Every structure is written in C-alpha cells, then in structure tokens.
mmCIF file of C-alpha atoms and ligand atoms in Angstrom:
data_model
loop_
_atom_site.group_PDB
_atom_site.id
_atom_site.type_symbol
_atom_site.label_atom_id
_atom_site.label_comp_id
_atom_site.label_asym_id
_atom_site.label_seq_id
_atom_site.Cartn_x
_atom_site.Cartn_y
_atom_site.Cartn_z
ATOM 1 C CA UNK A 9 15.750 -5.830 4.666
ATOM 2 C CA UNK A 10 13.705 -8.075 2.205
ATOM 3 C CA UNK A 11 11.144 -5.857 0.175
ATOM 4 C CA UNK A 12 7.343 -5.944 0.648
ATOM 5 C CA UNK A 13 5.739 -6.707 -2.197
ATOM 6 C CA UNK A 14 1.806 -5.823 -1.804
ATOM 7 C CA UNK A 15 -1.225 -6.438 -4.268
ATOM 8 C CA UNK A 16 -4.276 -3.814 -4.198
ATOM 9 C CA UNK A 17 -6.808 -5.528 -5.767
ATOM 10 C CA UNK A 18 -9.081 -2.924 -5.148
ATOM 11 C CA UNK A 19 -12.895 -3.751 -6.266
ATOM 12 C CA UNK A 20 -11.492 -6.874 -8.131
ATOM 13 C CA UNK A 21 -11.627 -10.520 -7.712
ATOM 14 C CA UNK A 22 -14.408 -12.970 -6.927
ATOM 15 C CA UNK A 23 -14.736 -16.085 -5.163
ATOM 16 C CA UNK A 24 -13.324 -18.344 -8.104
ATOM 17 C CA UNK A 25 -10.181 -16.600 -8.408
ATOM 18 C CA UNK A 26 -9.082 -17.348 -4.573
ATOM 19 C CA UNK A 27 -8.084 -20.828 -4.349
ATOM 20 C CA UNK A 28 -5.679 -19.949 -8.319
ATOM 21 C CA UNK A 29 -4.392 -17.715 -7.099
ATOM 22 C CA UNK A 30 -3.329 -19.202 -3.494
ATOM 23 C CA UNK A 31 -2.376 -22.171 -5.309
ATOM 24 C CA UNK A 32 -0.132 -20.006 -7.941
ATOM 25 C CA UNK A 33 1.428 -17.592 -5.025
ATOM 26 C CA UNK A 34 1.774 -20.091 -2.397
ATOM 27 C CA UNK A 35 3.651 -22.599 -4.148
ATOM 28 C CA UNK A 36 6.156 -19.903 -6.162
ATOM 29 C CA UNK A 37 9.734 -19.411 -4.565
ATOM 30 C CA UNK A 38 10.574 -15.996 -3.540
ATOM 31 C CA UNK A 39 12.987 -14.088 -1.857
ATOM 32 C CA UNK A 40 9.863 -11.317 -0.480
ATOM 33 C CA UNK A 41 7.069 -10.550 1.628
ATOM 34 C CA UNK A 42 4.324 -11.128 -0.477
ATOM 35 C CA UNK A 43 0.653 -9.435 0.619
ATOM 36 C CA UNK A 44 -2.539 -9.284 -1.087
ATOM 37 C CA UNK A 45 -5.451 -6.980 -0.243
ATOM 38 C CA UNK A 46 -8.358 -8.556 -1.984
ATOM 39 C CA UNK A 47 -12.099 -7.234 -1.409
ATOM 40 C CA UNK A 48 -13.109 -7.425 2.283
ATOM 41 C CA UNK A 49 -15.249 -10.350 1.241
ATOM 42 C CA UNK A 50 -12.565 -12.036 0.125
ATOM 43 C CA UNK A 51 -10.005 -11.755 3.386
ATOM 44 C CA UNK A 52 -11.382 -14.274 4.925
ATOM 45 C CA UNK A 53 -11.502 -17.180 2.265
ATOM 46 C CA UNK A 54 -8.070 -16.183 0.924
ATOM 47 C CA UNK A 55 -6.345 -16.176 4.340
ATOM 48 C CA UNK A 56 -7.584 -19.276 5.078
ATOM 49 C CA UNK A 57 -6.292 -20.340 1.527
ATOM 50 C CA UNK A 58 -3.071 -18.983 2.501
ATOM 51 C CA UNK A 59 -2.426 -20.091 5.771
ATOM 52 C CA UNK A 60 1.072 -21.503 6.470
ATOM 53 C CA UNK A 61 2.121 -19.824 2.994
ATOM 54 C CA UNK A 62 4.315 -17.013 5.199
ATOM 55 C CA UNK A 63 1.867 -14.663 2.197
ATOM 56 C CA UNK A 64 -0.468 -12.291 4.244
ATOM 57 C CA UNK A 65 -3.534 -10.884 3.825
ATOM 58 C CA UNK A 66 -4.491 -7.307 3.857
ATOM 59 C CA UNK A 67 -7.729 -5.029 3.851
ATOM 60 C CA UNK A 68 -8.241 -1.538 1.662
ATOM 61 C CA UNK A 69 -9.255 0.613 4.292
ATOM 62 C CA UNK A 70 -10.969 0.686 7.678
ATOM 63 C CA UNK A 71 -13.421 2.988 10.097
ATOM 64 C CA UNK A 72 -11.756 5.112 12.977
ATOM 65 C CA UNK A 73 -14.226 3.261 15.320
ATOM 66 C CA UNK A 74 -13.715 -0.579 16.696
ATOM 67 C CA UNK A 75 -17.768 -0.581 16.000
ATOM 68 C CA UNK A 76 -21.025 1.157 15.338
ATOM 69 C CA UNK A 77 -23.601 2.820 13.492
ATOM 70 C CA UNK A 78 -22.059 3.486 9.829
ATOM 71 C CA UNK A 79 -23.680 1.918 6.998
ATOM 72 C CA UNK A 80 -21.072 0.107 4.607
ATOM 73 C CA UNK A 81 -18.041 0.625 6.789
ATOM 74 C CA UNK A 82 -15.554 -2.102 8.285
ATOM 75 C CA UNK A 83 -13.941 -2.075 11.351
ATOM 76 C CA UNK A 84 -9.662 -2.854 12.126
ATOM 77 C CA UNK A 85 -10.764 -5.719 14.362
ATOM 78 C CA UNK A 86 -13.125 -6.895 12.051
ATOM 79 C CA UNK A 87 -10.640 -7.139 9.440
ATOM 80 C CA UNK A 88 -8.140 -8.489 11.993
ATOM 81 C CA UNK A 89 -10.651 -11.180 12.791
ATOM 82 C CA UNK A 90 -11.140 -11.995 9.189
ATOM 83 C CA UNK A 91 -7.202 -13.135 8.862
ATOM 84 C CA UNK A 92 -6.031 -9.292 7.665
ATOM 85 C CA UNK A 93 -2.621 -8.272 9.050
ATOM 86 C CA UNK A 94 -2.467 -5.263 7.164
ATOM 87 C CA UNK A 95 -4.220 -2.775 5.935
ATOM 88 C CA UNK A 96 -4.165 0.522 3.086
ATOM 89 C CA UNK A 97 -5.180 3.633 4.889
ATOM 90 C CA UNK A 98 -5.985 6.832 2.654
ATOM 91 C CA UNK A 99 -5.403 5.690 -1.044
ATOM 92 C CA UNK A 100 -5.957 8.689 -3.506
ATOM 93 C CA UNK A 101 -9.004 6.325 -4.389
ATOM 94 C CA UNK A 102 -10.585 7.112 -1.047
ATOM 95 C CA UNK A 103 -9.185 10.656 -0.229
ATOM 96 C CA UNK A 104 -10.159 12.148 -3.227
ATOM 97 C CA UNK A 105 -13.480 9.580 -4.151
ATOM 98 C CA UNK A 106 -14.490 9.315 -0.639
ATOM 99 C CA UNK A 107 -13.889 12.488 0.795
ATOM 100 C CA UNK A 108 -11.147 11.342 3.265
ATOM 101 C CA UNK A 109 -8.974 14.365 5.374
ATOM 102 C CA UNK A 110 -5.502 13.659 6.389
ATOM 103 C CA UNK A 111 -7.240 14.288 9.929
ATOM 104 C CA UNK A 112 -9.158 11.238 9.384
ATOM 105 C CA UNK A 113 -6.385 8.942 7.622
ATOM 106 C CA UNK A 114 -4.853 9.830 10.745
ATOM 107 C CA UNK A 115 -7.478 8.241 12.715
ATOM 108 C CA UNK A 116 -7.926 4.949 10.800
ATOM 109 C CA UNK A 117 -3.985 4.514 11.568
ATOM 110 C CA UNK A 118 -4.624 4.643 15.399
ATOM 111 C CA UNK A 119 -7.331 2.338 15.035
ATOM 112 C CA UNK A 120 -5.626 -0.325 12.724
ATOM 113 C CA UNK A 121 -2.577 -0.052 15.763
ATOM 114 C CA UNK A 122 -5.078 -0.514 18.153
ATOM 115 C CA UNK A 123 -6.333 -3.825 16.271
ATOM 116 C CA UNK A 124 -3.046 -5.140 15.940
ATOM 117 C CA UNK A 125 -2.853 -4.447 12.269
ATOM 118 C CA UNK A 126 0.019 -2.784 10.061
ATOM 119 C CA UNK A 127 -1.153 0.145 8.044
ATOM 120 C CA UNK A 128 0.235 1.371 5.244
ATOM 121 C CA UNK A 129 -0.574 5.047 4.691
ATOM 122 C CA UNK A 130 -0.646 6.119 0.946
ATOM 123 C CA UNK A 131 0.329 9.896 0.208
ATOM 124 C CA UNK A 132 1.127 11.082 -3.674
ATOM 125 C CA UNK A 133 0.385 14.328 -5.352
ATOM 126 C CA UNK A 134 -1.854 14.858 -8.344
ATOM 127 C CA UNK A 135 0.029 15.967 -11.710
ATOM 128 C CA UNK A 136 -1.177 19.604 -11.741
ATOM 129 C CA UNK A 137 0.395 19.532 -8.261
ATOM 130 C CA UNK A 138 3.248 18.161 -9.893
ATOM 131 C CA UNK A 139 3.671 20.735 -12.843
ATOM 132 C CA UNK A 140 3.296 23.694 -9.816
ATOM 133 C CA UNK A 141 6.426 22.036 -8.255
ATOM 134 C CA UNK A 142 4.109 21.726 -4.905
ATOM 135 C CA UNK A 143 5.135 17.812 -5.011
ATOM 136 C CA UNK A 144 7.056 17.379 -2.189
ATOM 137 C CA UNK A 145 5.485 20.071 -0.116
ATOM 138 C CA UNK A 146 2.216 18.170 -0.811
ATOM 139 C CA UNK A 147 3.229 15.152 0.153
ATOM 140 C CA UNK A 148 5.338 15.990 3.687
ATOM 141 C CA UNK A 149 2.236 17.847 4.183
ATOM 142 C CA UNK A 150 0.233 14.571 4.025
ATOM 143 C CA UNK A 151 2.920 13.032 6.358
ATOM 144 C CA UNK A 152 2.884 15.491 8.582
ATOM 145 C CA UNK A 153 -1.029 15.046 9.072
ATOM 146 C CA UNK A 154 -1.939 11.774 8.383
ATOM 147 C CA UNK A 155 0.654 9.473 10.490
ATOM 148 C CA UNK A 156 0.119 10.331 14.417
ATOM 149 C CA UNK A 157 2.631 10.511 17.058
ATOM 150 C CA UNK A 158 4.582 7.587 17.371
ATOM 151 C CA UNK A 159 3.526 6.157 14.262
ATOM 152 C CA UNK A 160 4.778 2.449 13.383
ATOM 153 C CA UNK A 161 4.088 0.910 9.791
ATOM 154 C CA UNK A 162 4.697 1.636 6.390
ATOM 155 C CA UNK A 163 3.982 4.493 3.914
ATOM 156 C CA UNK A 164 3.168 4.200 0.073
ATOM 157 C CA UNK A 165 4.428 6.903 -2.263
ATOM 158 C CA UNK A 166 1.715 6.629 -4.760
ATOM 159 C CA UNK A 167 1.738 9.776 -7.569
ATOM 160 C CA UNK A 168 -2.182 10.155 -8.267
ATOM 161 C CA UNK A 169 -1.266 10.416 -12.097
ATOM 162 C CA UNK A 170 0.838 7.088 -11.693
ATOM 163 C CA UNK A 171 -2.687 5.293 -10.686
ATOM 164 C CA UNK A 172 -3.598 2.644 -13.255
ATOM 165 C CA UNK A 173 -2.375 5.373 -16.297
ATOM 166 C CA UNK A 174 0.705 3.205 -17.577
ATOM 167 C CA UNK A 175 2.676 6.143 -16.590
ATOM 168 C CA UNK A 176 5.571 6.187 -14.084
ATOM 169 C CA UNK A 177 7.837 8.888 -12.663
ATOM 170 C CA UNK A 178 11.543 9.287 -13.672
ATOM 171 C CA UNK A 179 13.738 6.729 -11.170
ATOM 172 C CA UNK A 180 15.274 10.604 -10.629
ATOM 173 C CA UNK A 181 11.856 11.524 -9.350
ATOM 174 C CA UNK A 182 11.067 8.224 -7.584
ATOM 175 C CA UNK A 183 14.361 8.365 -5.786
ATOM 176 C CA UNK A 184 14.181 12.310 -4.750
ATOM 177 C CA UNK A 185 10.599 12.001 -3.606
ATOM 178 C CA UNK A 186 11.827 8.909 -0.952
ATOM 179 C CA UNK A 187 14.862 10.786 0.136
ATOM 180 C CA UNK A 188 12.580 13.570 0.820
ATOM 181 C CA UNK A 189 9.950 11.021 2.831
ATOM 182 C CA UNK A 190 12.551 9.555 4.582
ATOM 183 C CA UNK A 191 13.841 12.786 5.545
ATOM 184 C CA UNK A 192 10.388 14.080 6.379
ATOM 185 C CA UNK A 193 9.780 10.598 8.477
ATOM 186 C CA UNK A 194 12.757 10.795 10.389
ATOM 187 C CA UNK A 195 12.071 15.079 11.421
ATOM 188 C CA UNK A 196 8.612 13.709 12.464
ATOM 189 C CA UNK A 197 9.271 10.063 14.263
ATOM 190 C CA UNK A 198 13.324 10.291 14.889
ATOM 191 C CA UNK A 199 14.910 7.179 15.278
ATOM 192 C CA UNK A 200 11.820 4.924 14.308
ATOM 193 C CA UNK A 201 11.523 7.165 11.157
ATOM 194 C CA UNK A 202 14.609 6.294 9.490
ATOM 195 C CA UNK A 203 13.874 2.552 9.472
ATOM 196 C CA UNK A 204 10.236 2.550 8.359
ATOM 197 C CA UNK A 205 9.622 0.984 4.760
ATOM 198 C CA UNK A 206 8.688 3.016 2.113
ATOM 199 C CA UNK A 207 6.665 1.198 -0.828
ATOM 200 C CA UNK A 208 6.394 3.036 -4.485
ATOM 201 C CA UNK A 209 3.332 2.309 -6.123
ATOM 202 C CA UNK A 210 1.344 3.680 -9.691
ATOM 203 C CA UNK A 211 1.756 1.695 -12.777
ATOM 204 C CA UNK A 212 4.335 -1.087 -11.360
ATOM 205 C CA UNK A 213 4.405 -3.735 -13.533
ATOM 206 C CA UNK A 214 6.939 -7.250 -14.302
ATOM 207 C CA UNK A 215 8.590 -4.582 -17.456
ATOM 208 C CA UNK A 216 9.739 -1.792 -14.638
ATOM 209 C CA UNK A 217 9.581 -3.743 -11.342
ATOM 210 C CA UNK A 218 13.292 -4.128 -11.492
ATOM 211 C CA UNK A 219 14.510 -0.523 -11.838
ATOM 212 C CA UNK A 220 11.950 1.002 -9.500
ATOM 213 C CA UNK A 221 12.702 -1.540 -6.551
ATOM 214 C CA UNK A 222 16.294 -1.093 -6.727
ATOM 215 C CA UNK A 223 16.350 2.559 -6.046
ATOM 216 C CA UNK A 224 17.818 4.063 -2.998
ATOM 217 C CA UNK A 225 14.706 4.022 -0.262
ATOM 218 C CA UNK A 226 12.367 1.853 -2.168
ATOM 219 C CA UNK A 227 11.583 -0.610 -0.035
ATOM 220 C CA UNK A 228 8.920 -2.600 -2.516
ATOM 221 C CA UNK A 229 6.189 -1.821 -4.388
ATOM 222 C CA UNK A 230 2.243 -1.628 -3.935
ATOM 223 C CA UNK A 231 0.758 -2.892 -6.803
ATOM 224 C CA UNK A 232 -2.737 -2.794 -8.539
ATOM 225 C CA UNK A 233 -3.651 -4.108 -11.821
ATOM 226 C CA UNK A 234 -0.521 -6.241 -12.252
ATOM 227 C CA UNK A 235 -1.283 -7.774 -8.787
ATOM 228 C CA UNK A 236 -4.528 -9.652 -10.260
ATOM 229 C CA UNK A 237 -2.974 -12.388 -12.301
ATOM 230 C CA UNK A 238 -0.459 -14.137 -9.823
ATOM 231 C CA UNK A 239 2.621 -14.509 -12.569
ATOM 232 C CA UNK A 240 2.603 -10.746 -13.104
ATOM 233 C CA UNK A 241 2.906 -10.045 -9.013
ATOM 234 C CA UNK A 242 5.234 -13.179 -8.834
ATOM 235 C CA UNK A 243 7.135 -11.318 -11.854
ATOM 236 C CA UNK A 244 7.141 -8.161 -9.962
ATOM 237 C CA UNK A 245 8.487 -9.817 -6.550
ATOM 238 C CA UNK A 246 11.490 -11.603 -8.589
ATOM 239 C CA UNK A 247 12.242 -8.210 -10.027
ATOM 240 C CA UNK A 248 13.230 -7.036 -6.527
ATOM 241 C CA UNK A 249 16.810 -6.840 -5.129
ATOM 242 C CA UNK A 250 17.705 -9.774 -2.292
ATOM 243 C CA UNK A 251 17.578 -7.615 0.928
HETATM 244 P P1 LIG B 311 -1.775 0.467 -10.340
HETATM 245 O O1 LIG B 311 -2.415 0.870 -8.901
HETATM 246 O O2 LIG B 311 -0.628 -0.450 -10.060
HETATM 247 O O3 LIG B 311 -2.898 -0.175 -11.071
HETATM 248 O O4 LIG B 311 -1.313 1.762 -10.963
HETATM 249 C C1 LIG B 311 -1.594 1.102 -7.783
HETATM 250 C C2 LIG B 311 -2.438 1.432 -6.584
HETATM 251 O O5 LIG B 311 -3.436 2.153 -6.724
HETATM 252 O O6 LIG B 311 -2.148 0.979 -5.462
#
C-alpha cells in the first residue's frame, strides 16, 4: 500500500505561501499520497491550487454538528465544500488545549463520515504517562473511545512529548506501540481493523523520515513543522518505502 504522507500546518501559512507551495508539491515526482491541512482559510485557495495534482487537501478539526449556533467552529460539510477530503480529529493540540473528550473526538468522526470526509484520529500519551508505563493502556483506551462502531479512516500515533520537541521515540517503541494499535484496531473493528493505516507523527523530519516509515505498521507519517517548506515534506515523502 503506498504511504500517506500528511502536512499539519496547524496555525501556519498565509495567503502568499499557497500558490509556492502548490507549484513546489505539484510538480515534484513521488511515489505517495501527499495531503496538506493548511488553516481552514486556506482549504479553499490551496485546493483549487491543487486541483488535478492527485495532492489533497485536508482540515484540522471539525464540529459534531453539520450546522449551528457555535461561535468559531467549522462544520465537515463545510470543509468538504471548501475542497477538504480529509480531516485531523482530536490532536493533543485540541484535546488537551481545547478541552476535547474521547466522547466527543468520537463524534467529530461520525460527522466527518457523514460529510464524506476521511478522518484521521490522533491518540499519543504524554511522557509522564510514558515514564508510568501507562503508554499503551492510554492509548487503546483512546481507541477504544474515540473511533465509533464501524469506524473507517486512519489513526495517527502521535506521542504528546514527540510534538514539535525534536524528540522521537526509539523505532523499538514506534514499532511496539503500532503492533499494539493494530492489535487493539483489529479486537475493536475485526476484519476492517487490520487494514486501516496507521500514520506516526511528532518530530518527523527529511533526517529520520526514512527509518520511521519503514517500520513494521507505519503506514506514513503526519507531519508539522517540516511540512511548511515543501522540499522538507517532499524530503520526507521520498524517504518512504515504495508500497
Ligand atoms: P511536529 O508536529 O512534526 O511539528 O512534531 C506533528 C503534529 O503535531 O502533527
């Protein structure tokens, strides 16, 4: 299966970067999926940017409800209707900034589904979490409450400590917590579970893109800071095996 190689750009990236970075992305050869998730105010301009590029476009998060009364929040179908095909459901940036229960990560997935979207559900421990060797129990606990019944899309391992800190877990640790998703994954989904891709993300970057993707499980990588300049992500997406 070819890897997935997504870009977070989180609350980065203004108008002048779009047409760049379409330019640099669009005309690079690659042997990935390639999506970026630029600031809602930037789906639209960069999908259209993109079109016929075979690159998609993704949002950061979205509300449970198609539409309604709640100040600052986006909608699935608006994003679908802005050129998103995907979208990143409970980042540690939003559970632990914004507040946001498994219970209601769980929600957002049914409502990107509903839209037509693919979400891709983040889970990832913290490192005190980590030093109480809760890791794995952590995270198939976030599994376990986050993806509903009959779940379809992708999941992110993302370590909170890994987040934009230069550090990175041991390829031992990276390849024993996707063993253990994949396990959890197929317990909770059966057949469909044992297929699903599973993306490590926290500190990827062109240096260790290559020995992180070609772990057992890892089926790409979501990546933030090294997904603003294109030739680092385009770096990154070389790095990956030919699936
Ligand atoms: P990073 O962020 O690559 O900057 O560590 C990853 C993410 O938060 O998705």
């Amino acid at each position: 299966m070819r890897q997935l190689i997504a870009g977070n750009w989180k609350m980065h990236g203004r108008l002048a970067d779009v047409q760049g970075f379409a330019q640099a992305v669009r005309t690079a050869t690659r042997h990935t999926d390639l999506l970026i998730c630029p600031p809602f105010t930037l789906i639209d301009r960069l999908a259209t940017a993109l079109t016929g590029s075979g690159i998609a476009v993704g949002g950061q998060d979205c509300h449970p409800a198609p539409e309604g009364a709640y100040t600052g929040d986006i909608s699935a179908p608006m994003l679908a209707e802005a050129g998103a095909a995907y979208v990143i459901l409970g980042h540690s940036e939003r559970r632990q900034g914004h507040g946001e229960t498994n219970a209601r990560v769980a929600g957002k997935v049914l409502a990107a589904i509903a839209a037509g979207l693919t979400p891709i559900v983040c889970v990832g421990e913290t490192d005190e979490q980590r030093d109480a060797g809760e890791a794995k129990d952590v995270v198939r606990s976030q599994l376990m409450h986050s993806l509903p019944e009959g779940f379809a899309g992708i999941i992110a391992y993302e370590p909170v400590w890994a987040i934009g800190t230069g550090r990175t877990p041991t390829e031992a640790d990276v390849a024993a917590m996707h063993a253990a998703i994949r396990a959890a994954l197929a317990a909770r989904l059966g057949e469909a579970g044992k297929t699903l891709k599973i993306l490590y993300g926290g500190s990827v970057k062109p240096g260790n893109a290559a020995s992180l993707l070609a772990l057992p499980e890892v089926g790409g990588a979501l990546v933030g800071g090294a997904s603003l300049k294109a030739e680092d992500l385009l770096a990154i997406a070389d790095a990956a095996p030919r699936g």
